[in-house]
Coordinates of C-alpha atoms in Angstrom, one line a residue:
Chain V
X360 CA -17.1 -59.7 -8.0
X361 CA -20.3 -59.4 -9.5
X362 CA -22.1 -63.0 -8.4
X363 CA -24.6 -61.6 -5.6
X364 CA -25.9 -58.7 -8.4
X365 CA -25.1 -59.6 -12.2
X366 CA -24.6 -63.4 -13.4
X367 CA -21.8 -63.9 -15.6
X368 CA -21.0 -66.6 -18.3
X369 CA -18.2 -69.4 -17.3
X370 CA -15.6 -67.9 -20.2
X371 CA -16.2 -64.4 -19.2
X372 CA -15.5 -65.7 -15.6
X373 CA -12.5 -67.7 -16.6
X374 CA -11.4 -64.8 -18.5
X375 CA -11.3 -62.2 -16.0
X376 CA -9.8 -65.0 -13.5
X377 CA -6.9 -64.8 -16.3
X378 CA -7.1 -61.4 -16.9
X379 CA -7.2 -60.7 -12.8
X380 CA -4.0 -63.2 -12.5
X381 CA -1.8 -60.7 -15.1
X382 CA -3.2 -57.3 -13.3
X383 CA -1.8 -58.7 -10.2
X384 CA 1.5 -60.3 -11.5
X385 CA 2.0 -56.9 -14.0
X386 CA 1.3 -54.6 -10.5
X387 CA 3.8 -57.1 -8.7
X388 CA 6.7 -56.5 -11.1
X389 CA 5.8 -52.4 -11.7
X390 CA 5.8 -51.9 -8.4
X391 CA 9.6 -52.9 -8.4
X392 CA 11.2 -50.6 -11.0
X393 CA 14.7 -50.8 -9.4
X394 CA 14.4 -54.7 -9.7
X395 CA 12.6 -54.8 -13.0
X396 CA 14.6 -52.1 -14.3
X397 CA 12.9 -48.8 -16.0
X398 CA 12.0 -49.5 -19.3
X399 CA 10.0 -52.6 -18.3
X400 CA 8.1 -51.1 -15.7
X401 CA 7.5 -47.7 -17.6
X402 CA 6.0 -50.1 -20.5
X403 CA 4.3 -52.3 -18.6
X404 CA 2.4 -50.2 -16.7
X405 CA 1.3 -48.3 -20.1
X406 CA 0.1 -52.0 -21.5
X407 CA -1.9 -51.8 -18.2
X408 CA -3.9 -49.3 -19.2
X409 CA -5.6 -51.3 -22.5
X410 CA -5.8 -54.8 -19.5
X411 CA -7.5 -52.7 -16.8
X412 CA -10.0 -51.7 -19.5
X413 CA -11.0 -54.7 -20.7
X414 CA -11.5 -55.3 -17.3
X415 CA -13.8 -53.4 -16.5
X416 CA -15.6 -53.9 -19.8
X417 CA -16.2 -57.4 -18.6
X418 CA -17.6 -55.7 -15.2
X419 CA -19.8 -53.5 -16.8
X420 CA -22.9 -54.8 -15.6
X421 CA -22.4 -54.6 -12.2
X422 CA -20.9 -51.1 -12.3
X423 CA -23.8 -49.9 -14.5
X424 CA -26.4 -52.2 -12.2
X425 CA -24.9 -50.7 -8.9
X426 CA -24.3 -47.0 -10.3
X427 CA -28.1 -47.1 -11.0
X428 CA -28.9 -48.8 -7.7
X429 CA -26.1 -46.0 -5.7
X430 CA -28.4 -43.7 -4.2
X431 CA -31.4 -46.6 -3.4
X432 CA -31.4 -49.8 -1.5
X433 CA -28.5 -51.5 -1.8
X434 CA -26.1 -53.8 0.5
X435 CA -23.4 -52.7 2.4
X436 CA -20.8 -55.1 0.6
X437 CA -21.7 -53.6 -3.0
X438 CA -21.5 -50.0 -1.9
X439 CA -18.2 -50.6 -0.7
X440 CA -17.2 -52.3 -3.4
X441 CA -18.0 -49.9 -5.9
X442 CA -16.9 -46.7 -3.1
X443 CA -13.1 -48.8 -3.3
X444 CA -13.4 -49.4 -7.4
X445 CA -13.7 -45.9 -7.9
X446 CA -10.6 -45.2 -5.7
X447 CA -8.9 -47.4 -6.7
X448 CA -9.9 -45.9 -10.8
X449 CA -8.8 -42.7 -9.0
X450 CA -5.6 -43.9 -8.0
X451 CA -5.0 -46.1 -11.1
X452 CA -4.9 -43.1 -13.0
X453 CA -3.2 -41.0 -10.4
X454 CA -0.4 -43.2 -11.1
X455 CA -0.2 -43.6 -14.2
X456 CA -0.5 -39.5 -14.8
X457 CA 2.4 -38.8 -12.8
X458 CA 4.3 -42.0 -14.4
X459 CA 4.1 -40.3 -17.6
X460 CA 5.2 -37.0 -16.1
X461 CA 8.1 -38.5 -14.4
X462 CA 9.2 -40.5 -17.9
X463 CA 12.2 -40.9 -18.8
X464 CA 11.7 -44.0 -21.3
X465 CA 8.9 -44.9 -22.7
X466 CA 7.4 -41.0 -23.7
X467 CA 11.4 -40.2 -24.8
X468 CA 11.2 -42.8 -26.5
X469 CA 7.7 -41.8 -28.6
X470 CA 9.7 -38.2 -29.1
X471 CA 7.7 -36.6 -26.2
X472 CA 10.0 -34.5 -23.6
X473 CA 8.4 -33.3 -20.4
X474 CA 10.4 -31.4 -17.7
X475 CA 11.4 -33.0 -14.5
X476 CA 9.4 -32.8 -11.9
X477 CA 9.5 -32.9 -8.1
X478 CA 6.1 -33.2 -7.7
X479 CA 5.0 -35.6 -9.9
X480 CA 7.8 -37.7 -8.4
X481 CA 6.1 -37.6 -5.0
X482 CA 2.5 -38.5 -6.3
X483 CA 3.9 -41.1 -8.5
X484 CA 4.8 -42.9 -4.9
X485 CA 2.3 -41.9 -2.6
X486 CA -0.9 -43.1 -5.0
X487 CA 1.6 -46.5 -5.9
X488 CA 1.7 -46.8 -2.2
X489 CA -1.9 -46.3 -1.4
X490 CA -2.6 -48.3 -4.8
X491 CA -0.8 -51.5 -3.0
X492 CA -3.3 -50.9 0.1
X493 CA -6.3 -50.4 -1.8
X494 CA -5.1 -53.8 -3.7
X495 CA -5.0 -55.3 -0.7
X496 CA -8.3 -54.6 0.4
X497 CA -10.0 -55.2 -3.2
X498 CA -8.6 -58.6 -3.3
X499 CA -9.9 -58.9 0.3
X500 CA -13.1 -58.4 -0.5
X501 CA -13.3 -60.2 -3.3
X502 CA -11.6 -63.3 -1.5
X503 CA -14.2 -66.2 -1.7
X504 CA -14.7 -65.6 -5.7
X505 CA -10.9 -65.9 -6.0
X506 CA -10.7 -69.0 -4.2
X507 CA -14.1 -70.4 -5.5
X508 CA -13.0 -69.3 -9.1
X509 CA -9.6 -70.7 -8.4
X510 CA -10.6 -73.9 -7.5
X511 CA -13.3 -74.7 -10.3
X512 CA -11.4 -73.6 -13.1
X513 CA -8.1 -74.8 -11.8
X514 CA -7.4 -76.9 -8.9
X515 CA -10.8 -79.2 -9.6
X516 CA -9.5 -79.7 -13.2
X517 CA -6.2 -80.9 -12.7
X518 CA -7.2 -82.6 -9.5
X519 CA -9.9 -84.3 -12.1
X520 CA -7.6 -85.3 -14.9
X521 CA -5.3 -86.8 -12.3
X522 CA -8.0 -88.9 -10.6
X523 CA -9.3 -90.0 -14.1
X524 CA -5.4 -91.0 -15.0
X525 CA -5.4 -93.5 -12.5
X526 CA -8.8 -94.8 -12.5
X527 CA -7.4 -95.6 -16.4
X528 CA -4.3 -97.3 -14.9
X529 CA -6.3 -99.0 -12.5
X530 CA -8.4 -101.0 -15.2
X531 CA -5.4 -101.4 -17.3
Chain X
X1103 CA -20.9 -51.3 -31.2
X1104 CA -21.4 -51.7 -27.8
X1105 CA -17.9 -52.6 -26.6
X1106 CA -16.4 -49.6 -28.6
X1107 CA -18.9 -47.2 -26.9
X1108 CA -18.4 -48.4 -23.4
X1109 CA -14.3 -47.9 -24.2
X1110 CA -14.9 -44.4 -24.6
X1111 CA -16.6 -44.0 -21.9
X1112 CA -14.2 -45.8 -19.7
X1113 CA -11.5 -43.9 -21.9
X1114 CA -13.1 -40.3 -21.5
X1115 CA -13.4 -40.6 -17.5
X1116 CA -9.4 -41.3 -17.7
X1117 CA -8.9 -38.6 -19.3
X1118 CA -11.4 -36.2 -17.7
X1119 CA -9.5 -37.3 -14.5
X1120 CA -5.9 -37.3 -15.6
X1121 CA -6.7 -33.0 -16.9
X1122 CA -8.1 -32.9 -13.1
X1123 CA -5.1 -33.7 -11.6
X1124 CA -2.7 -31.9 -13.7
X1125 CA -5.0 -29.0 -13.7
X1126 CA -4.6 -29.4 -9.9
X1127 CA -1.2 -29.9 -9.8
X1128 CA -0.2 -27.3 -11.8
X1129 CA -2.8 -24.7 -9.8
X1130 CA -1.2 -25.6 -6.8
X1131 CA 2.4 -24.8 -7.5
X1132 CA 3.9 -27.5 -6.1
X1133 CA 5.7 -28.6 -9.6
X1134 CA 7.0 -25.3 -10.2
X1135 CA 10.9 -25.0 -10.9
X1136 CA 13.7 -23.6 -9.1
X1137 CA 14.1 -19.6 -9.8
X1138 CA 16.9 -20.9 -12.0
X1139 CA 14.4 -23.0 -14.4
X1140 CA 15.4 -26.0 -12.5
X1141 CA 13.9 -28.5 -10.4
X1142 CA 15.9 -29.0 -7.1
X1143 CA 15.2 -32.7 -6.9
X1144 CA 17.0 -35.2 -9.3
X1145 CA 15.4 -38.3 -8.9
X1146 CA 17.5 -41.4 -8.7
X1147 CA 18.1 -42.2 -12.7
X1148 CA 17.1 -38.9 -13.9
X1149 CA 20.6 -38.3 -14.9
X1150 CA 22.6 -40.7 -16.6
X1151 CA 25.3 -42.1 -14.5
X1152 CA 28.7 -41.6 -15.4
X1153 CA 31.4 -43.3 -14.0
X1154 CA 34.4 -41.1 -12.4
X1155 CA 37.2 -39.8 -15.1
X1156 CA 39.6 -42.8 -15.1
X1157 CA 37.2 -44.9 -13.0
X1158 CA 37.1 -48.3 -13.1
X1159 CA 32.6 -48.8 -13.9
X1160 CA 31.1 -51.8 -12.1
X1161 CA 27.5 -52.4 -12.5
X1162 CA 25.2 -53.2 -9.5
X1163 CA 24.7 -56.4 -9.4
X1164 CA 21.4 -57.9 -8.5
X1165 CA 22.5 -61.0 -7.1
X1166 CA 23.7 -60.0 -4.0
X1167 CA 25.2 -56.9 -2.0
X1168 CA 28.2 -55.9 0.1
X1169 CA 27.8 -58.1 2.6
X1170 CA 28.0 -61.1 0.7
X1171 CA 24.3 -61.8 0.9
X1172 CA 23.4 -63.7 -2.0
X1173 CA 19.1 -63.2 -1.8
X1174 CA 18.0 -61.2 -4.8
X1175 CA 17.1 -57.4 -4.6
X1176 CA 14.0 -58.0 -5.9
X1177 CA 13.0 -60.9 -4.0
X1178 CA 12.3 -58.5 -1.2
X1179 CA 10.2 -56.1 -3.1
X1180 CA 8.1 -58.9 -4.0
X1181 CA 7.7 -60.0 -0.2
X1182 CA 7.3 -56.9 1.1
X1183 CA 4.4 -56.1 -1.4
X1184 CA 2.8 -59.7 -1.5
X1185 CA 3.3 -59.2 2.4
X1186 CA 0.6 -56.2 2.5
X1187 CA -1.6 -57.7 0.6
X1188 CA -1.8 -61.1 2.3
X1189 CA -2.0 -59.2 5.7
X1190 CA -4.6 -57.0 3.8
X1191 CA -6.5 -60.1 3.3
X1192 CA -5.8 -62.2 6.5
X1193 CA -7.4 -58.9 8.2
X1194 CA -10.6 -58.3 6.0
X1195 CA -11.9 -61.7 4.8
X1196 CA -10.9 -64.1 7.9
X1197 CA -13.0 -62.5 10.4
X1198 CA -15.6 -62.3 7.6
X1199 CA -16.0 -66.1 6.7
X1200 CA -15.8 -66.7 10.6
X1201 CA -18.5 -64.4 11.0
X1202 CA -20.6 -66.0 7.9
X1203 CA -19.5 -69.8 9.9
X1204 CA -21.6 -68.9 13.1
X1205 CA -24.3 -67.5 11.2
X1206 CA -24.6 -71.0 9.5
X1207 CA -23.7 -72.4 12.6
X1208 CA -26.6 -70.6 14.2
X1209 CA -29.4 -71.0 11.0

């Protein structure tokens, strides 16, 4: 994300590659609640909460670095990066708001009882909706780090270790 | 130090925003009940189901439906939203590394 602006170390890259990989799969499955069934996805989506923190505490460079920068000379790329961040922060918590409203596991289950409601119902799917399109163009946009990410912390590894396998059981 | 205040801060805009919008939502109305305290809508699972007196209960099964069909419920979801996103993509960053190739191309 932050490569053109802020550099970052390899672990904190390799860790937010991990940490991207389980946002994605953990929006995958929420997004399914019939499938995955209520309790997981009403749980899940509340560990989600503590993952998309941290991160954005591994982003906070860039989001302090372009915050500052907003208003002056900046690229076009950035400011709609951080223009899609914030709606997507928006929409994040949009759906996580009326998840809570709409409850009927996980806050039962802590002893809080909120009455139904219809509204809440209705944002809960429109922002997971939009939250699936502005996914889609986060991970758009952030494409070439994915696959350049991708392929030097996973797929040049193993292709590595298999090439060194049989240069050993070539000398053997 | 650090880390802790930056949580807070990330932590305090959540919540700033999630009083927004149920601040809004509540100004607006739209979640009031029914004139008989009740909301009209019952979302699917916000009652308990109950099979009929003397019914025979048979769970839905995810392996299949009526017609036999043995792909997975959830195997669709999971298309359909992978779908989007790869679509999403296919859209926004091919034409972009094309564009970036003839700009090489033409450096």
């Amino acid at each position: 994300m932050s490569t053109e602006i802020i550099k970052t170390t390899s672990s904190q890259t390799k860790t937010k590659l991990w940490l991207d990989v389980a946002l994605f799969v953990a929006f995958l499955v929420t997004m399914d609640p019939h499938s995955s069934g209520l309790a997981i996805h009403e749980w899940l989506s509340l560990s989600v909460i503590a993952v998309m923190t941290i991160h954005l505490l591994l982003s906070w460079d860039w989001i302090t670095e372009i915050t500052r920068r907003f208003l002056g000379k900046l690229g076009s790329l950035n400011r709609t990066n951080y223009i899609l961040n914030w709606l997507l922060f928006i929409d994040g918590t949009l759906i996580m708001v009326s998840g809570v409203m709409i409850s009927e596991v996980a806050l039962p289950y802590l002893g809080f009882e909120l009455p139904l409601g219809f509204a809440w119902r209705r944002l809960h799917d429109m922002s997971a909706n939009i939250g699936l399109l502005l996914l889609g163009v986060h991970t758009a946009l952030h494409w070439n780090w994915i696959v350049n990410t991708f392929s030097k912390y996973l797929f040049q590894p193993v292709t590595r270790m298999f090439t060194s396998k049989t240069k050993k059981d070539a000398s053997v | 130090m650090k880390i802790l205040f930056r949580t807070l801060v990330i932590l305090t805009v959540f919540v700033a925003l999630s009083g927004a919008m149920i601040m809004a939502v509540n100004a607006s109305g739209a979640n009031a009940p029914d004139f008989d305290g009740e909301p009209r809508f019952r979302p699917d699972g916000g009652e308990e189901f109950r099979p009929p007196e003397g019914g025979e209960f048979r769970p839905e099964r995810g392996d299949g439906d009526r017609d036999g069909r043995i792909a997975p419920r959830w195997m669709f979801g999971l298309i359909k939203n992978v779908g989007v996103i790869a679509v999403l993509v296919t859209a926004i960053a091919w034409p972009r590394s094309l564009a970036k190739k003839r700009k090489k191309q033409a450096v």
